[in-house]
Short mmCIF file of C-alpha atoms (C1' of nucleotides) in Angstrom, two decimals:
data_model
loop_
_atom_site.label_atom_id
_atom_site.label_comp_id
_atom_site.label_asym_id
_atom_site.label_seq_id
_atom_site.Cartn_x
_atom_site.Cartn_y
_atom_site.Cartn_z
CA MET D 1 -34.70 -1.41 -2.24
CA SER D 2 -33.78 -3.88 0.48
CA ARG D 3 -30.92 -3.48 2.87
CA GLU D 4 -29.20 -6.39 1.19
CA ASP D 5 -29.48 -4.73 -2.21
CA ARG D 6 -28.05 -1.50 -0.95
CA TYR D 7 -25.22 -3.45 0.59
CA ALA D 8 -24.52 -5.22 -2.67
CA ASP D 9 -24.34 -1.88 -4.47
CA THR D 10 -22.03 -0.48 -1.86
CA ARG D 11 -19.73 -3.49 -2.12
CA ARG D 12 -19.59 -3.27 -5.87
CA LEU D 13 -18.76 0.43 -5.77
CA SER D 14 -16.14 -0.09 -3.10
CA GLN D 15 -14.50 -2.85 -5.07
CA LEU D 16 -14.38 -0.70 -8.17
CA LEU D 17 -12.93 2.18 -6.21
CA VAL D 18 -10.20 0.10 -4.67
CA GLY D 19 -9.42 -1.62 -7.96
CA ILE D 20 -9.14 1.70 -9.76
CA ALA D 21 -6.84 3.11 -7.12
CA GLU D 22 -4.62 0.05 -7.21
CA ARG D 23 -4.42 0.30 -10.94
CA ALA D 24 -3.55 3.99 -10.66
CA LYS D 25 -0.75 3.14 -8.27
CA ALA D 26 0.60 0.51 -10.63
CA ASP D 27 0.45 2.95 -13.53
CA PHE D 28 2.35 5.53 -11.52
CA ALA D 29 5.02 2.97 -10.74
CA ALA D 30 5.22 2.03 -14.42
CA VAL D 31 5.83 5.65 -15.39
CA VAL D 32 8.42 6.23 -12.76
CA GLU D 33 10.38 3.00 -12.78
CA PRO D 34 12.02 3.48 -16.21
CA LEU D 35 13.36 6.75 -14.83
CA GLY D 36 15.18 4.74 -12.20
CA LEU D 37 13.18 6.27 -9.41
CA PRO D 38 11.54 4.23 -6.64
CA VAL D 39 7.93 5.18 -6.08
CA HIS D 40 8.43 6.78 -2.70
CA LEU D 41 11.14 9.08 -4.06
CA ALA D 42 8.91 10.06 -6.96
CA ARG D 43 6.06 10.95 -4.64
CA ALA D 44 8.36 13.14 -2.61
CA VAL D 45 9.62 14.92 -5.72
CA LEU D 46 6.06 15.68 -6.78
CA LEU D 47 5.29 17.17 -3.38
CA LEU D 48 8.30 19.49 -3.43
CA ASP D 49 6.56 21.98 -5.65
CA THR D 50 8.02 24.60 -3.39
CA PRO D 51 10.93 24.09 -0.93
CA ALA D 52 9.56 22.50 2.20
CA PRO D 53 10.87 21.69 5.69
CA MET D 54 11.53 18.02 6.20
CA ARG D 55 8.99 17.99 8.95
CA GLU D 56 6.30 19.19 6.59
CA LEU D 57 7.12 16.46 4.12
CA ALA D 58 6.82 13.91 6.91
CA ASP D 59 3.36 15.23 7.68
CA ARG D 60 2.27 15.15 4.06
CA LEU D 61 3.61 11.68 3.40
CA CYS D 62 2.32 10.47 6.75
CA CYS D 63 5.60 9.00 7.84
CA ASP D 64 8.27 9.41 10.47
CA ARG D 65 10.83 12.23 10.35
CA SER D 66 13.62 9.69 10.37
CA TYR D 67 12.33 8.20 7.17
CA ILE D 68 12.40 11.61 5.52
CA THR D 69 16.08 11.81 6.39
CA SER D 70 16.70 8.67 4.38
CA LEU D 71 14.55 9.86 1.47
CA ALA D 72 16.41 13.16 1.44
CA ASP D 73 19.74 11.35 1.43
CA GLN D 74 18.70 9.33 -1.59
CA LEU D 75 17.35 12.36 -3.44
CA GLU D 76 20.53 14.28 -2.71
CA GLU D 77 22.70 11.44 -4.02
CA ARG D 78 20.80 11.73 -7.29
CA ASP D 79 21.24 15.51 -7.34
CA LEU D 80 17.50 16.05 -7.39
CA ILE D 81 17.36 18.16 -4.24
CA VAL D 82 19.58 20.15 -1.92
CA ARG D 83 19.11 20.79 1.77
CA VAL D 84 19.01 24.50 2.42
CA PRO D 85 19.07 25.94 5.94
CA GLY D 86 15.82 27.47 7.13
CA GLU D 87 15.34 30.70 8.99
CA ASP D 88 14.81 28.73 12.17
CA ARG D 89 18.23 27.19 12.28
CA ARG D 90 16.93 23.79 13.36
CA VAL D 91 15.03 23.49 10.10
CA LYS D 92 16.28 22.28 6.73
CA LEU D 93 14.32 22.95 3.59
CA LEU D 94 14.36 20.45 0.78
CA SER D 95 14.65 22.32 -2.49
CA LEU D 96 14.57 20.82 -5.98
CA THR D 97 17.64 21.34 -8.15
CA PRO D 98 17.16 22.22 -11.84
CA ASP D 99 17.47 18.50 -12.55
CA GLY D 100 14.86 17.85 -9.90
CA ILE D 101 12.48 20.38 -11.37
CA ALA D 102 12.86 18.93 -14.85
CA LEU D 103 12.21 15.45 -13.55
CA ARG D 104 9.23 16.54 -11.51
CA ASP D 105 7.65 18.20 -14.55
CA ARG D 106 8.30 15.19 -16.68
CA ILE D 107 6.76 12.83 -14.17
CA ALA D 108 3.73 15.04 -13.63
CA ASP D 109 3.08 15.38 -17.37
CA THR D 110 3.51 11.72 -18.16
CA VAL D 111 1.39 10.52 -15.26
CA THR D 112 -1.39 12.89 -16.24
CA GLU D 113 -1.28 12.03 -19.94
CA ARG D 114 -1.56 8.34 -19.25
CA SER D 115 -4.00 8.61 -16.40
CA MET D 116 -7.11 6.48 -16.77
CA VAL D 117 -9.08 9.59 -15.91
CA GLN D 118 -7.56 11.26 -18.94
CA VAL D 119 -7.59 8.30 -21.28
CA ARG D 120 -10.87 6.60 -20.60
CA LEU D 121 -13.23 9.40 -19.63
CA THR D 122 -14.80 12.04 -21.83
CA GLY D 123 -14.91 15.63 -20.66
CA ALA D 124 -18.56 15.24 -19.77
CA GLN D 125 -17.85 12.16 -17.74
CA ARG D 126 -15.08 13.92 -15.86
CA LYS D 127 -17.47 16.74 -15.12
CA ALA D 128 -20.09 14.33 -13.80
CA LEU D 129 -17.58 12.45 -11.70
CA LEU D 130 -16.09 15.43 -9.90
CA PRO D 131 -18.99 16.36 -7.59
CA LEU D 132 -19.59 12.72 -6.69
CA LEU D 133 -16.00 12.22 -5.66
CA GLU D 134 -16.07 15.44 -3.71
CA VAL D 135 -19.02 14.26 -1.69
CA LEU D 136 -17.36 10.92 -1.22
CA ALA D 137 -14.08 12.44 -0.12
CA GLY D 138 -16.09 14.59 2.26
CA ASP D 139 -15.35 18.10 3.31
CA PRO D 140 -12.22 17.48 5.40
CA ASP D 141 -13.48 20.13 7.84
CA ASP D 142 -16.86 18.65 8.64
CA GLU D 143 -15.95 15.18 9.83
CA GLN D 144 -17.73 13.82 12.82
CA PRO D 145 -15.29 14.98 15.51
CA THR D 146 -13.71 11.65 16.42
CA GLU D 147 -10.85 13.38 18.28
CA ARG D 148 -8.36 11.24 16.36
CA ARG D 149 -7.69 12.31 12.78
CA SER D 150 -6.32 15.74 13.68
CA ALA D 151 -3.80 15.04 10.96
CA GLN D 152 -4.85 12.63 8.20
CA CYS D 153 -2.66 9.74 9.45
CA MET P 1 -10.82 23.92 -22.91
CA SER P 2 -7.04 24.10 -22.99
CA ARG P 3 -4.76 21.15 -22.55
CA GLU P 4 -3.60 22.65 -19.27
CA ASP P 5 -7.17 22.89 -18.00
CA ARG P 6 -7.90 19.32 -18.90
CA TYR P 7 -4.74 18.31 -17.11
CA ALA P 8 -5.75 20.24 -14.02
CA ASP P 9 -9.11 18.45 -13.98
CA THR P 10 -7.46 15.12 -14.40
CA ARG P 11 -5.06 15.80 -11.56
CA ARG P 12 -7.84 16.88 -9.25
CA LEU P 13 -9.87 13.77 -10.01
CA SER P 14 -6.86 11.53 -9.59
CA GLN P 15 -6.04 13.07 -6.24
CA LEU P 16 -9.59 12.62 -5.05
CA LEU P 17 -9.60 9.03 -6.21
CA VAL P 18 -6.37 8.17 -4.48
CA GLY P 19 -7.39 10.00 -1.33
CA ILE P 20 -10.71 8.18 -1.21
CA ALA P 21 -9.07 4.81 -1.68
CA GLU P 22 -6.52 5.50 1.03
CA ARG P 23 -9.27 6.51 3.35
CA ALA P 24 -11.18 3.34 2.51
CA LYS P 25 -8.13 1.29 3.33
CA ALA P 26 -7.70 3.07 6.64
CA ASP P 27 -11.36 2.51 7.47
CA PHE P 28 -11.03 -1.17 6.70
CA ALA P 29 -8.03 -1.39 8.99
CA ALA P 30 -9.96 0.43 11.71
CA VAL P 31 -12.79 -2.10 11.50
CA VAL P 32 -10.53 -5.07 11.53
CA GLU P 33 -7.89 -4.08 14.04
CA PRO P 34 -10.12 -4.23 17.15
CA LEU P 35 -10.85 -7.83 16.14
CA GLY P 36 -7.15 -8.53 16.51
CA LEU P 37 -6.76 -9.29 12.83
CA PRO P 38 -4.01 -7.83 10.65
CA VAL P 39 -5.31 -6.39 7.40
CA HIS P 40 -3.80 -9.02 5.14
CA LEU P 41 -5.40 -11.83 7.14
CA ALA P 42 -8.74 -10.06 7.01
CA ARG P 43 -8.55 -9.70 3.25
CA ALA P 44 -7.82 -13.39 2.90
CA VAL P 45 -10.77 -14.30 5.10
CA LEU P 46 -13.08 -12.20 2.95
CA LEU P 47 -11.87 -13.96 -0.18
CA LEU P 48 -12.49 -17.43 1.22
CA ASP P 49 -16.18 -17.27 0.50
CA THR P 50 -15.82 -20.80 -0.72
CA PRO P 51 -12.91 -23.17 0.04
CA ALA P 52 -10.08 -22.36 -2.34
CA PRO P 53 -6.73 -23.89 -3.27
CA MET P 54 -3.81 -21.94 -1.88
CA ARG P 55 -2.62 -21.30 -5.39
CA GLU P 56 -5.85 -19.58 -6.28
CA LEU P 57 -5.59 -17.33 -3.25
CA ALA P 58 -2.09 -16.38 -4.33
CA ASP P 59 -3.44 -15.38 -7.71
CA ARG P 60 -6.26 -13.36 -6.25
CA LEU P 61 -4.08 -11.58 -3.72
CA CYS P 62 -1.34 -11.14 -6.31
CA CYS P 63 1.38 -12.60 -4.16
CA ASP P 64 3.75 -15.51 -3.98
CA ARG P 65 2.62 -19.01 -2.99
CA SER P 66 5.11 -19.00 -0.13
CA TYR P 67 3.40 -16.01 1.37
CA ILE P 68 0.08 -17.82 1.31
CA THR P 69 1.68 -20.57 3.34
CA SER P 70 2.46 -18.08 6.07
CA LEU P 71 -1.00 -16.51 5.90
CA ALA P 72 -2.57 -19.94 6.15
CA ASP P 73 -0.41 -20.78 9.16
CA GLN P 74 -1.56 -17.65 10.94
CA LEU P 75 -5.21 -18.24 10.08
CA GLU P 76 -4.96 -21.82 11.27
CA GLU P 77 -3.40 -20.73 14.56
CA ARG P 78 -6.46 -18.58 15.13
CA ASP P 79 -8.80 -21.45 14.23
CA LEU P 80 -10.30 -19.45 11.38
CA ILE P 81 -9.47 -21.95 8.66
CA VAL P 82 -8.44 -25.54 8.16
CA ARG P 83 -6.40 -27.02 5.36
CA VAL P 84 -8.38 -29.75 3.65
CA PRO P 85 -6.80 -32.05 1.07
CA GLY P 86 -7.92 -31.53 -2.51
CA GLU P 87 -8.84 -34.13 -5.05
CA ASP P 88 -5.48 -33.60 -6.73
CA ARG P 89 -3.38 -34.73 -3.81
CA ARG P 90 -0.86 -31.94 -4.27
CA VAL P 91 -3.52 -29.36 -3.56
CA LYS P 92 -4.74 -28.08 -0.21
CA LEU P 93 -7.96 -26.15 0.08
CA LEU P 94 -8.32 -23.44 2.67
CA SER P 95 -11.72 -23.73 4.24
CA LEU P 96 -13.25 -21.40 6.82
CA THR P 97 -14.19 -22.91 10.17
CA PRO P 98 -17.48 -21.88 11.79
CA ASP P 99 -15.49 -19.26 13.71
CA GLY P 100 -14.02 -18.11 10.43
CA ILE P 101 -17.40 -17.83 8.77
CA ALA P 102 -18.80 -15.84 11.68
CA LEU P 103 -15.85 -13.50 11.58
CA ARG P 104 -16.00 -13.09 7.83
CA ASP P 105 -19.70 -12.16 8.00
CA ARG P 106 -19.08 -9.74 10.81
CA ILE P 107 -16.25 -8.02 8.95
CA ALA P 108 -18.19 -7.83 5.72
CA ASP P 109 -21.23 -6.33 7.41
CA THR P 110 -19.32 -3.79 9.46
CA VAL P 111 -17.14 -2.67 6.59
CA THR P 112 -20.17 -2.18 4.37
CA GLU P 113 -22.21 -0.35 7.00
CA ARG P 114 -19.46 2.11 7.67
CA SER P 115 -18.32 2.50 4.10
CA MET P 116 -18.14 6.06 2.85
CA VAL P 117 -20.09 4.88 -0.18
CA GLN P 118 -22.87 3.82 2.16
CA VAL P 119 -22.67 6.69 4.59
CA ARG P 120 -22.06 9.71 2.43
CA LEU P 121 -23.84 8.96 -0.81
CA THR P 122 -27.56 8.90 -1.55
CA GLY P 123 -29.01 6.08 -3.58
CA ALA P 124 -29.22 8.37 -6.60
CA GLN P 125 -25.59 9.32 -6.24
CA ARG P 126 -24.55 5.70 -6.01
CA LYS P 127 -26.53 5.02 -9.14
CA ALA P 128 -24.82 7.87 -10.98
CA LEU P 129 -21.39 6.83 -9.80
CA LEU P 130 -21.56 3.22 -10.87
CA PRO P 131 -21.34 3.59 -14.66
CA LEU P 132 -18.57 6.17 -14.36
CA LEU P 133 -16.46 3.88 -12.24
CA GLU P 134 -17.15 1.02 -14.59
CA VAL P 135 -15.80 3.00 -17.52
CA LEU P 136 -12.85 4.06 -15.46
CA ALA P 137 -12.08 0.56 -14.32
CA GLY P 138 -12.34 -0.47 -17.94
CA ASP P 139 -13.62 -3.70 -19.28
CA PRO P 140 -10.81 -6.03 -18.15
CA ASP P 141 -11.19 -7.86 -21.46
CA ASP P 142 -10.66 -4.95 -23.81
CA GLU P 143 -7.32 -3.60 -22.68
CA GLN P 144 -4.85 -2.58 -25.31
CA PRO P 145 -3.00 -5.88 -25.64
CA THR P 146 0.24 -5.03 -23.87
CA GLU P 147 1.18 -8.73 -23.61
CA ARG P 148 1.90 -8.27 -19.92
CA ARG P 149 -1.15 -8.14 -17.65
CA SER P 150 -2.37 -11.61 -18.46
CA ALA P 151 -3.14 -11.83 -14.79
CA GLN P 152 -3.85 -8.53 -13.01
CA CYS P 153 -0.46 -8.40 -11.20
"C1'" DT A 1 11.50 22.18 28.20
"C1'" DA A 2 10.04 21.18 23.33
"C1'" DT A 3 11.23 20.69 18.50
"C1'" DT A 4 14.19 19.64 14.13
"C1'" DG A 5 16.80 16.57 11.97
"C1'" DT A 6 20.07 12.48 12.46
"C1'" DT A 7 21.79 7.89 13.67
"C1'" DA A 8 21.53 3.16 14.85
"C1'" DT A 9 18.69 -0.43 15.09
"C1'" DA A 10 14.75 -3.43 14.69
"C1'" DC A 11 10.47 -4.87 12.82
"C1'" DT A 12 6.85 -6.13 9.21
"C1'" DC A 13 5.64 -7.57 4.90
"C1'" DT A 14 6.80 -10.00 1.06
"C1'" DA A 15 9.76 -12.34 -2.35
"C1'" DT A 16 13.38 -15.82 -4.02
"C1'" DA A 17 15.46 -20.26 -4.16
"C1'" DA A 18 15.76 -24.80 -3.05
"C1'" DC A 19 13.07 -28.72 -1.56
"C1'" DT A 20 9.23 -32.62 -1.27
"C1'" DA A 21 5.26 -34.82 -2.96
"C1'" DT A 22 2.56 -35.59 -6.42
"C1'" DA A 23 1.05 -35.37 -11.36
"C1'" DT X 1 9.07 -32.73 -16.74
"C1'" DA X 2 5.85 -29.45 -14.41
"C1'" DT X 3 3.00 -28.04 -10.48
"C1'" DA X 4 1.34 -27.38 -5.27
"C1'" DG X 5 2.81 -26.31 -1.14
"C1'" DT X 6 6.73 -25.72 2.29
"C1'" DT X 7 11.04 -24.06 4.36
"C1'" DA X 8 14.81 -21.02 5.15
"C1'" DT X 9 16.51 -16.85 4.09
"C1'" DA X 10 16.92 -12.20 2.41
"C1'" DG X 11 15.39 -7.67 1.03
"C1'" DA X 12 12.57 -3.37 0.92
"C1'" DG X 13 10.23 -0.10 3.40
"C1'" DT X 14 9.35 1.94 7.51
"C1'" DA X 15 9.28 2.78 12.53
"C1'" DT X 16 11.31 3.45 17.37
"C1'" DA X 17 14.55 5.31 20.59
"C1'" DA X 18 18.27 7.96 21.89
"C1'" DC X 19 20.90 12.02 20.60
"C1'" DA X 20 22.71 16.90 19.17
"C1'" DA X 21 21.60 21.46 18.02
"C1'" DT X 22 18.56 25.07 18.46
"C1'" DA X 23 14.41 27.43 20.15
#
DNA sequence: TATTGTTATACTCTATAACTATA
DNA sequence: TATAGTTATAGAGTATAACAATA
C-alpha cells in the first residue's frame, strides 16, 4: 500500500473521528439545554461525582481558577451545589445538593441512553471498538516525554 | 449483561471518543500554530481545495456568512487567498494563491503524518476501525427524520 | 514565599441586524 | 421579493492580573 493510500485512510478515519465527536457534543447539548443548563455547567455537574476543591475542577476542565469561580457562582444560584470549607482553610469544596445529585443522575442517564455508541452499535461492535480506541487514546503514562503535557492541557 | 453494565461500557467508549477527538484538535493546533495560523483560518484553508463561494464555506464550517467575511479578510491579508468574482455577480469565490496552496499542502501532510491514527495504529487496526466508525457516524441519509438537521448544523 | 479562591477587566470567537448590489 | 456579501455592534465564554486569606 502506497504512502498516499495510507494517508488517505488516515484522513478518512480522522474525519470520521472528528465528525463523531462533534455530533456527540451536539447531542450532549441537546440533552442538557431543555433542562436550562448551559453545557459548561452540565459538564461541571457531571464531574462533581464527589465533592471536589475548585482547583481540582479547574485542572479537570482545563481552565483557569477564576473561571471556576464564575461557574460555581452560577451553580450555586441554581441551588445545584454548595461551597463547603475544606480542611485546609484556603480550600473550598464544591458539593452537589440533593437537587444537584438528582440532576446529575438524570443527565448521565439520558446522555448514555441516547448516545450513538448505545443506539447504533451492537454489543459485539462495542466490544471490538474498545481495544482500538484504547490504543488510539494511548496509555497516558507512556507518551514520548515531550516535557510539556505534564497535565493534559 | 445488565443494563448498568451496558451503560458503563457506553460511558467508557464515549469518554475515549471525546478524549481522542480533543487530543486530535490539540494536535492540529500544535501543527498549525508555529505557522502563525489560528486554527479557524487553517481549517478554512484546508476546505478550499477548489475555489468556493463564501456562502458554501459558511455552510461547510457551520457558521454565519458574516464570519466568513472576517475569515476571508484575514486570509487575504496574509496573501493566502484572493476573492474572485463569480459568474453570478453577487457571488465571490475564495481562491487559494500559490502561497495558500503551498501552505495547505504543508498543513495537510504534517497533520496526517503526525496523526494518532497514523502513528499509533497498524494497518490492520485501521482496517478494523473503519467500518465501526462508519456505523457510528451513521449514514447521513438514513437519520430518523427529525425535521431539523437538514444541514448538519 | 507559595497557594486558594475572588474580583475586575479585557480579549477572542462568533452571531445578529441592517445595509448594498445583484438576481 | 430573495440572496450574496459587508458592516457595525453585541454577546458568550474564557483568560490575565492584582488581591486577600491562609499555609
